[in-house]
Coordinates of C-alpha atoms in Angstrom, one line a residue:
M774 CA 27.2 -1.8 -26.5
K775 CA 31.0 -2.5 -26.9
N776 CA 31.7 0.9 -27.8
N777 CA 30.9 4.3 -27.4
E778 CA 29.3 4.8 -30.4
Q779 CA 27.2 1.8 -30.1
I780 CA 25.7 3.9 -26.7
K781 CA 25.5 7.6 -28.9
Q782 CA 23.2 5.4 -31.2
I783 CA 20.8 4.1 -28.7
L784 CA 20.6 7.1 -26.9
D785 CA 19.7 9.1 -30.1
S786 CA 17.0 6.5 -31.4
E787 CA 14.0 8.1 -31.2
R788 CA 12.2 5.2 -30.5
F789 CA 14.3 5.0 -27.4
K790 CA 13.5 8.4 -26.4
K791 CA 9.7 8.3 -26.7
E792 CA 10.0 4.7 -24.1
L793 CA 12.1 6.6 -21.3
Y794 CA 9.7 9.8 -22.3
D795 CA 6.6 7.7 -21.7
L796 CA 7.7 5.2 -19.2
Q797 CA 8.8 8.7 -16.9
I798 CA 5.0 9.8 -17.8
Q799 CA 3.3 7.1 -16.5
L800 CA 5.2 6.9 -13.1
H801 CA 4.8 10.4 -12.8
S802 CA 0.9 10.3 -13.1
F803 CA 0.6 7.5 -10.6
P804 CA 2.8 8.3 -7.6
E805 CA 2.7 6.7 -4.2
L806 CA 3.9 7.3 -0.4
S807 CA 7.0 6.2 1.2
N808 CA 6.2 2.3 2.1
D809 CA 2.8 2.5 0.0
E810 CA 4.4 1.8 -3.6
F811 CA 2.6 -1.6 -4.2
K812 CA 1.2 -0.4 -7.7
T813 CA 4.6 1.2 -8.8
S814 CA 6.6 -1.8 -7.8
G815 CA 4.3 -4.5 -9.2
F816 CA 4.2 -2.4 -12.0
L817 CA 8.2 -2.3 -12.5
Q818 CA 8.7 -5.8 -11.6
K819 CA 6.4 -7.1 -14.2
I820 CA 8.5 -5.0 -17.0
L821 CA 11.6 -6.6 -16.1
R822 CA 10.4 -9.9 -15.5
N823 CA 9.4 -10.1 -19.1
E824 CA 12.6 -9.1 -19.8
G825 CA 14.4 -11.9 -17.9
Y826 CA 15.4 -10.8 -14.8
K827 CA 14.5 -12.8 -11.5
I828 CA 13.0 -10.6 -8.8
L829 CA 13.9 -10.7 -5.1
K830 CA 11.4 -9.0 -2.8
T831 CA 12.5 -7.1 0.4
S832 CA 10.0 -7.0 3.4
G833 CA 8.1 -4.4 1.9
T834 CA 7.9 -3.1 -1.6
G835 CA 11.5 -3.0 -2.2
F836 CA 12.8 -5.4 -4.6
I837 CA 15.9 -6.0 -6.8
A838 CA 15.9 -7.3 -10.4
I839 CA 19.2 -9.8 -11.1
M840 CA 20.3 -10.5 -14.5
E841 CA 23.1 -13.0 -14.8
C842 CA 25.1 -12.4 -18.2
R843 CA 26.6 -15.1 -20.3
Q844 CA 30.2 -14.5 -18.7
S845 CA 31.1 -15.0 -15.4
G846 CA 32.3 -11.5 -13.9
K847 CA 32.0 -8.9 -11.3
T848 CA 28.7 -7.9 -9.8
I849 CA 27.6 -4.5 -10.1
G850 CA 24.2 -2.8 -8.5
L851 CA 22.7 0.4 -10.2
R852 CA 19.8 1.8 -7.7
A853 CA 16.7 4.0 -7.8
E854 CA 14.2 5.2 -5.6
L855 CA 10.3 4.2 -5.7
D856 CA 8.6 6.9 -3.3
A857 CA 6.8 10.3 -4.1
L858 CA 6.0 13.1 -1.5
P859 CA 2.8 14.4 0.3
I860 CA 2.8 17.7 -2.0
S861 CA 0.0 19.4 -4.2
E862 CA 1.4 19.5 -7.2
S863 CA 0.9 23.0 -9.4
D864 CA -0.5 22.9 -13.0
N865 CA 2.1 24.6 -14.6
N866 CA 6.0 24.3 -14.1
L867 CA 8.0 27.5 -13.6
L868 CA 6.7 28.9 -17.1
F869 CA 4.0 26.5 -18.7
P870 CA 1.2 24.0 -18.3
R871 CA 2.8 20.6 -17.5
N872 CA 3.1 17.8 -20.2
S873 CA 1.9 15.2 -17.5
I874 CA 0.7 15.5 -13.8
S875 CA 0.0 13.6 -10.8
K876 CA -3.6 12.1 -10.6
K877 CA -3.4 11.3 -6.6
P878 CA -4.2 14.8 -5.1
G879 CA -1.7 15.7 -2.7
V880 CA 1.4 13.2 -3.9
T881 CA 3.7 13.9 -6.1
H882 CA 7.2 13.0 -7.7
S883 CA 8.5 16.4 -6.7
C884 CA 12.0 14.7 -6.5
G885 CA 12.6 13.1 -9.2
H886 CA 12.1 9.6 -8.3
D887 CA 9.9 8.6 -11.4
A888 CA 12.7 10.1 -13.9
H889 CA 15.2 7.8 -11.7
M890 CA 13.1 4.8 -12.0
A891 CA 12.6 5.6 -15.9
I892 CA 16.6 5.7 -16.3
L893 CA 17.0 2.9 -14.4
V894 CA 14.6 0.1 -16.1
C895 CA 15.7 1.7 -19.5
V896 CA 19.0 0.8 -19.0
L897 CA 18.1 -2.7 -17.4
K898 CA 16.5 -3.3 -20.5
I899 CA 19.5 -2.7 -23.0
I900 CA 21.4 -4.5 -20.6
S901 CA 19.0 -7.3 -21.1
K902 CA 19.5 -7.5 -24.8
N903 CA 22.9 -7.3 -24.9
S904 CA 23.8 -9.8 -22.0
E905 CA 24.8 -12.5 -24.6
N906 CA 27.9 -10.1 -24.8
M907 CA 28.9 -9.0 -21.5
K908 CA 30.3 -10.8 -18.5
G909 CA 29.3 -10.4 -14.7
H910 CA 26.1 -9.6 -12.6
I911 CA 23.6 -6.8 -12.7
I912 CA 21.4 -6.0 -9.4
G913 CA 18.9 -3.3 -10.2
I914 CA 18.0 -2.1 -6.8
F915 CA 14.6 -0.4 -6.6
E916 CA 14.0 1.0 -2.8
E917 CA 11.3 2.0 -1.1
G918 CA 10.8 4.6 1.3
E919 CA 14.0 6.6 0.7
E920 CA 12.1 9.9 1.6
N921 CA 11.9 8.6 5.2
A922 CA 14.5 6.5 5.3
S923 CA 12.3 3.3 6.1
G924 CA 13.2 1.0 3.1
I925 CA 17.4 1.2 3.3
K926 CA 17.7 -1.5 5.9
P927 CA 15.6 -3.9 4.6
M928 CA 17.6 -3.4 1.4
I929 CA 20.9 -3.3 2.8
E930 CA 20.0 -6.8 4.4
T931 CA 18.5 -8.4 1.0
L932 CA 22.3 -7.1 -0.6
K933 CA 24.4 -8.5 2.0
K934 CA 23.6 -12.2 0.2
F935 CA 25.9 -11.1 -2.7
E936 CA 29.4 -10.0 -3.1
I937 CA 29.0 -6.8 -4.7
D938 CA 31.9 -5.0 -6.5
A939 CA 30.3 -1.3 -6.7
I940 CA 27.0 0.0 -6.4
Y941 CA 25.8 3.0 -8.8
G942 CA 23.3 5.6 -8.5
N943 CA 22.2 9.2 -10.0
H944 CA 20.0 11.7 -8.8
C945 CA 18.7 14.7 -10.9
W946 CA 19.4 18.0 -9.6
N947 CA 17.7 21.3 -10.4
E948 CA 20.7 23.7 -10.2
L949 CA 22.5 24.2 -13.7
S950 CA 21.5 23.6 -17.4
V951 CA 20.4 20.0 -18.7
G952 CA 23.5 18.1 -20.2
N953 CA 25.8 19.1 -17.3
Y954 CA 26.8 16.7 -14.2
V955 CA 28.2 16.7 -10.7
I956 CA 30.8 14.2 -10.5
S957 CA 33.0 14.8 -7.1
P958 CA 35.3 12.0 -5.5
G959 CA 34.4 12.0 -1.5
A960 CA 31.7 13.5 -0.3
I961 CA 29.0 14.8 -2.6
M962 CA 25.8 14.8 -0.3
A963 CA 25.4 15.5 2.9
A964 CA 25.0 13.9 6.4
Y965 CA 22.1 15.0 8.4
G966 CA 21.4 15.3 12.2
V967 CA 17.8 15.9 13.6
F968 CA 16.2 17.3 16.6
D969 CA 12.5 17.8 18.2
I970 CA 12.8 19.2 21.5
T971 CA 10.1 19.9 24.1
I972 CA 10.7 23.2 26.6
T973 CA 8.6 23.1 29.6
G974 CA 8.0 25.9 31.8
K975 CA 5.1 27.6 33.7
G976 CA 1.9 28.7 32.1
G977 CA -0.8 31.2 33.0
H978 CA -3.2 33.7 32.8
G979 CA -2.3 36.0 29.3
S980 CA -2.8 39.1 31.5
R981 CA -0.2 37.9 34.0
P982 CA 3.0 37.1 32.1
D983 CA 5.4 38.1 35.7
R984 CA 3.1 35.0 37.1
A985 CA 4.1 32.6 34.3
N986 CA 7.6 31.0 32.9
S987 CA 6.7 31.3 29.2
P988 CA 8.5 28.6 27.3
I989 CA 7.9 30.6 24.2
D990 CA 10.1 33.1 25.6
T991 CA 13.0 30.6 26.0
G992 CA 12.3 29.0 23.2
V993 CA 12.9 32.3 20.9
Q994 CA 16.1 32.8 22.7
I995 CA 17.4 29.6 22.1
I996 CA 16.4 30.2 18.4
N997 CA 18.4 33.5 18.5
V998 CA 21.4 32.3 20.0
L999 CA 21.6 29.3 17.8
K1000 CA 21.6 31.6 14.9
C1001 CA 24.3 33.9 15.9
L1002 CA 26.4 30.8 16.9
W1003 CA 26.2 29.4 13.0
N1004 CA 26.8 33.0 11.7
K1005 CA 29.9 33.1 13.6
K1006 CA 31.0 29.3 13.8
Y1007 CA 29.6 27.0 11.0
I1008 CA 28.3 28.7 8.1
N1009 CA 31.8 30.1 6.1
D1010 CA 34.1 27.3 7.9
N1011 CA 33.0 23.8 8.0
E1012 CA 30.0 23.4 6.1
V1013 CA 27.4 23.0 8.5
T1014 CA 24.1 24.3 7.8
L1015 CA 21.2 24.7 10.5
S1016 CA 17.2 25.1 9.8
I1017 CA 14.7 25.3 12.5
T1018 CA 11.5 23.8 11.0
K1019 CA 9.1 23.7 13.4
F1020 CA 8.0 26.0 16.5
N1021 CA 4.7 25.1 18.0
S1022 CA 3.1 26.4 21.2
G1023 CA -0.2 27.2 22.4
N1024 CA -3.9 26.9 20.8
T1025 CA -5.5 29.9 22.2
L1026 CA -4.8 33.8 22.6
N1027 CA -5.7 34.6 26.5
V1028 CA -3.4 31.5 27.6
I1029 CA 0.4 31.6 28.5
P1030 CA 1.0 27.8 27.6
G1031 CA 3.3 25.5 29.5
N1032 CA 5.2 24.0 26.7
C1033 CA 7.2 24.9 23.4
N1034 CA 8.2 22.4 20.7
I1035 CA 11.0 23.3 18.5
G1036 CA 12.4 21.0 16.0
G1037 CA 15.2 21.2 12.9
T1038 CA 18.0 19.4 11.2
I1039 CA 21.7 19.9 10.3
R1040 CA 23.4 19.1 7.6
F1041 CA 27.3 18.6 7.1
F1042 CA 29.6 16.7 5.1
N1043 CA 32.4 15.8 8.0
K1044 CA 31.3 13.4 10.7
A1045 CA 33.4 15.5 13.3
D1046 CA 31.6 18.8 12.4
G1047 CA 28.0 17.2 12.6
Q1048 CA 28.9 16.0 16.1
N1049 CA 30.2 19.1 17.3
A1050 CA 27.1 21.1 15.9
M1051 CA 24.3 18.5 17.9
S1052 CA 26.6 19.3 21.2
D1053 CA 26.3 23.1 20.7
I1054 CA 22.5 22.7 20.1
Q1055 CA 22.6 20.7 23.0
E1056 CA 24.3 22.9 25.1
T1057 CA 22.1 25.7 23.8
F1058 CA 19.0 24.3 25.0
K1059 CA 20.3 23.1 28.2
G1060 CA 21.9 26.7 29.2
I1061 CA 19.2 28.9 28.1
C1062 CA 16.6 26.9 29.7
K1063 CA 18.4 26.2 33.2
I1064 CA 18.8 30.6 33.0
N1065 CA 15.0 30.6 32.5
D1066 CA 14.1 27.9 35.1
C1067 CA 12.7 25.9 31.9
K1068 CA 13.0 22.1 31.4
A1069 CA 14.5 20.7 28.1
S1070 CA 13.1 16.7 26.9
Y1071 CA 14.9 15.4 23.9
N1072 CA 12.3 13.7 22.1
V1073 CA 14.5 13.1 18.7
F1074 CA 18.4 14.2 18.8
D1075 CA 20.3 12.2 16.4
A1076 CA 23.2 12.6 14.0
N1077 CA 24.3 9.3 13.2
S1078 CA 24.1 9.3 9.2
N1079 CA 26.8 9.6 6.9
P1080 CA 27.3 11.8 3.7
V1081 CA 27.1 10.2 0.3
V1082 CA 30.5 9.4 -0.2
N1083 CA 32.2 8.6 -4.3
D1084 CA 35.0 6.5 -5.0
K1085 CA 37.6 7.9 -6.5
D1086 CA 38.4 5.5 -9.2
L1087 CA 34.7 5.0 -10.1
S1088 CA 34.7 8.7 -10.5
E1089 CA 37.0 8.9 -12.8
I1090 CA 35.3 5.8 -14.6
V1091 CA 32.5 8.2 -14.8
Q1092 CA 33.8 11.4 -15.4
S1093 CA 35.7 9.8 -18.7
N1094 CA 32.9 8.0 -20.4
I1095 CA 30.8 11.3 -20.5
A1096 CA 34.0 13.3 -21.8
N1097 CA 33.8 10.6 -24.9
I1098 CA 30.0 10.3 -25.2
F1099 CA 28.5 13.7 -24.3
P1100 CA 31.6 16.1 -24.9
Q1101 CA 29.4 19.0 -25.3
S1102 CA 28.7 18.5 -21.3
K1103 CA 30.4 20.1 -18.6
V1104 CA 31.7 18.0 -15.0
I1105 CA 32.4 20.1 -12.3
Q1106 CA 32.9 19.4 -8.4
K1107 CA 30.5 20.4 -6.2
K1108 CA 28.5 19.6 -2.8
W1109 CA 24.6 19.3 -2.1
F1110 CA 23.7 19.6 1.2
A1111 CA 20.5 17.4 0.6
S1112 CA 21.1 13.8 2.2
E1113 CA 20.2 10.7 0.6
T1114 CA 19.9 7.1 1.8
F1115 CA 22.5 5.9 -1.2
S1116 CA 25.3 6.6 1.6
F1117 CA 24.5 3.4 3.1
Y1118 CA 25.4 1.5 0.4
N1119 CA 29.0 2.2 1.1
Q1120 CA 28.5 -0.4 3.6
L1121 CA 28.5 -2.9 1.2
A1122 CA 30.9 -2.2 -1.9
P1123 CA 32.5 1.4 -3.3
T1124 CA 29.5 3.6 -4.5
M1125 CA 29.0 6.2 -6.8
F1126 CA 26.8 8.4 -7.2
T1127 CA 26.3 10.8 -10.3
L1128 CA 24.3 13.9 -10.3
F1129 CA 22.8 15.1 -13.8
R1130 CA 21.3 18.5 -14.3
I1131 CA 17.9 19.3 -15.3
K1132 CA 17.2 22.9 -15.7
N1133 CA 16.1 24.4 -18.7
S1134 CA 14.6 28.1 -18.7
E1135 CA 13.3 27.6 -21.9
I1136 CA 10.4 25.4 -20.9
G1137 CA 10.2 26.0 -16.8
S1138 CA 12.1 23.7 -15.6
G1139 CA 14.7 24.3 -12.5
A1140 CA 12.4 24.7 -9.6
E1141 CA 13.7 23.4 -6.0
H1142 CA 13.4 19.8 -5.3
H1143 CA 10.0 18.9 -3.0
H1144 CA 8.3 22.2 -4.5
P1145 CA 5.0 22.2 -6.1
D1146 CA 6.2 23.9 -9.4
F1147 CA 9.0 21.2 -9.5
F1148 CA 9.3 19.7 -13.1
I1149 CA 12.0 17.7 -15.2
D1150 CA 13.3 18.6 -18.5
P1151 CA 12.5 15.2 -20.1
D1152 CA 15.6 15.2 -22.6
S1153 CA 17.8 15.6 -19.3
M1154 CA 16.8 11.6 -18.7
V1155 CA 19.1 10.7 -21.8
Y1156 CA 22.0 11.8 -19.8
G1157 CA 21.2 10.0 -17.0
V1158 CA 21.1 7.0 -19.3
G1159 CA 24.3 7.5 -20.9
A1160 CA 26.4 7.7 -17.6
M1161 CA 25.0 4.8 -16.2
L1162 CA 25.0 2.7 -19.4
S1163 CA 28.5 3.5 -20.1
F1164 CA 29.5 2.5 -16.3
V1165 CA 27.8 -0.9 -16.5
R1166 CA 29.8 -1.5 -19.4
D1167 CA 33.6 -0.2 -18.2
F1168 CA 33.2 -1.4 -14.7
L1169 CA 32.3 -5.1 -15.8
N1170 CA 34.9 -5.4 -18.6
S1171 CA 37.8 -3.5 -16.4

């Protein structure tokens, strides 16, 4: 693994590809929801113990796998996520029957975490076989509960015991074709804000709206004003998106309810933009509720997350390696409005998050993340391995 030719030989090996693909299929077949990844965690721990890694568990299902190479040097963290989503997977992808399908009803890996785990485990296995010729420490980071952000705090606490010089992660992305990458210095994935607000009005009989004060009417006004505000102020200028994802009120046809619940999310790349957007949401609820003699109660109202930020120097290492190992690949700079707990690792060390592409219209991959038709082209994982493995080599040797 001293040069790019050795890495290419590994990636071109049919034996290696089969090991990578089979591991992803196995993980895909038995998904587990956030904070319930006990079998997944135990399965991966067993593999890595057999490869000589020392396992250190967090307070939940998360764990880290530690390898000390023969020569002392820098410490690098490599991260993947353990959890799946509460989604019923379709039998087909966009075109064809799947080569593997979740065996757990209502639960599936429709964000690519199964591929991320397979990539990281295979990289760690390659490292263990070459550790005699490497220097530094490698920490494999297996984070529980990424989808509900429950596992990141205990993982950060666990990693604080180590002096880490860089943390690398990758994520598959359904946009553009297999073999291409997004490598952007600076913010690459969005921060998020969330809100859940209850509007209280005055209920009444469905025949006499004049004697009631419908919170539904107030809620509809609020949503319309917010949509107009976003089209005018945010969409084009500040890269802030708004989605109303919840509107609940009433449960019968002839009763005007007394309450209405509205929830949603914003995504942003600049902290100030996010705070301004949340302030506009709050002022809109406050003003329209006052006009309609209703009351707004804030159940959840938070925008304290951060975007995923790539270190400039680390980005250059990855981009240079890809140009050498995969000269046919395109590398572009682009932002993704999805959010990721990988942003928290920036508290510990400079971070690098590479997006590799999984779209292949010939085999039916390319559906949106978190969608029942989501499917990963198996060949895309080789590109994830190549980017991670070459980064480890060059960073530890630099």
